mmCIF file of C-alpha atoms in Angstrom:
data_model
loop_
_atom_site.group_PDB
_atom_site.id
_atom_site.type_symbol
_atom_site.label_atom_id
_atom_site.label_comp_id
_atom_site.label_asym_id
_atom_site.label_seq_id
_atom_site.Cartn_x
_atom_site.Cartn_y
_atom_site.Cartn_z
ATOM 1 C CA MET A 20 30.540 13.020 -12.028
ATOM 2 C CA ASP A 21 27.551 12.411 -15.022
ATOM 3 C CA ALA A 22 24.243 11.374 -14.308
ATOM 4 C CA VAL A 23 22.719 7.298 -16.420
ATOM 5 C CA ALA A 24 19.741 7.176 -17.335
ATOM 6 C CA GLN A 25 17.464 3.617 -16.481
ATOM 7 C CA GLN A 26 14.479 4.310 -18.414
ATOM 8 C CA GLU A 27 11.597 2.546 -17.122
ATOM 9 C CA GLY A 28 9.369 2.558 -19.947
ATOM 10 C CA PRO A 29 9.524 5.501 -23.080
ATOM 11 C CA GLY A 30 10.979 7.889 -22.638
ATOM 12 C CA PRO A 31 10.084 11.541 -21.786
ATOM 13 C CA GLY A 32 7.953 13.664 -23.403
ATOM 14 C CA PRO A 33 4.639 16.726 -23.541
ATOM 15 C CA TYR A 34 2.844 15.301 -20.667
ATOM 16 C CA ASP A 35 0.229 14.120 -21.722
ATOM 17 C CA GLY A 36 -1.903 14.037 -18.719
ATOM 18 C CA GLU A 37 -0.221 10.040 -19.244
ATOM 19 C CA HIS A 38 1.897 9.903 -16.306
ATOM 20 C CA ARG A 39 5.113 7.722 -17.410
ATOM 21 C CA THR A 40 8.132 7.097 -15.138
ATOM 22 C CA THR A 41 11.649 6.760 -15.212
ATOM 23 C CA THR A 42 15.070 5.989 -12.902
ATOM 24 C CA VAL A 43 17.997 8.040 -12.897
ATOM 25 C CA GLU A 44 21.346 7.147 -10.795
ATOM 26 C CA GLN A 45 23.686 10.056 -9.079
ATOM 27 C CA GLY A 46 26.129 8.572 -8.226
ATOM 28 C CA ARG A 47 25.457 5.712 -5.488
ATOM 29 C CA PHE A 48 21.300 7.501 -5.406
ATOM 30 C CA CYS A 49 19.552 6.552 -7.911
ATOM 31 C CA LEU A 50 15.919 8.059 -7.988
ATOM 32 C CA ALA A 51 12.358 7.653 -9.989
ATOM 33 C CA ARG A 52 10.834 10.676 -11.779
ATOM 34 C CA CYS A 53 7.902 11.721 -14.077
ATOM 35 C CA THR A 54 6.531 13.367 -16.433
ATOM 36 C CA CYS A 55 4.608 15.828 -14.663
ATOM 37 C CA GLY A 56 7.307 17.498 -13.202
ATOM 38 C CA TRP A 57 6.998 14.615 -9.378
ATOM 39 C CA ARG A 58 10.643 14.096 -8.124
ATOM 40 C CA GLY A 59 11.296 11.460 -5.381
ATOM 41 C CA PRO A 60 13.396 10.185 -3.233
ATOM 42 C CA ALA A 61 16.986 9.380 -3.960
ATOM 43 C CA ARG A 62 16.887 5.820 -3.023
ATOM 44 C CA ARG A 63 20.529 3.623 -2.625
ATOM 45 C CA ALA A 64 18.023 -0.017 -4.418
ATOM 46 C CA ARG A 65 17.276 0.939 -7.514
ATOM 47 C CA SER A 66 14.093 -1.430 -6.958
ATOM 48 C CA LEU A 67 13.080 1.499 -4.156
ATOM 49 C CA ALA A 68 13.367 3.765 -6.309
ATOM 50 C CA ARG A 69 11.133 1.605 -8.644
ATOM 51 C CA THR A 70 8.863 0.815 -6.359
ATOM 52 C CA ASP A 71 8.189 5.196 -5.423
ATOM 53 C CA ALA A 72 7.551 5.486 -9.354
ATOM 54 C CA GLU A 73 4.970 2.463 -9.542
ATOM 55 C CA GLU A 74 3.010 3.545 -6.047
ATOM 56 C CA HIS A 75 3.502 7.751 -8.008
ATOM 57 C CA ALA A 76 1.736 6.636 -10.995
ATOM 58 C CA ALA A 77 -0.978 4.192 -9.436
ATOM 59 C CA ALA A 78 -2.251 7.128 -6.833
ATOM 60 C CA ARG A 79 -2.523 9.179 -10.182
#
């Protein structure tokens, strides 16, 4: 299956020190990614993946 990106904000670009996150769907799961290279755990609920992304960005 192909992954379908669901973007939450600006798309990923070169890492400039600012944490920009997106969520990506892979089959029945959704996970958060950041421009710094961080990846969250696979979640069944998009809302949990978005929360992971928000917590990652806030902790940095």
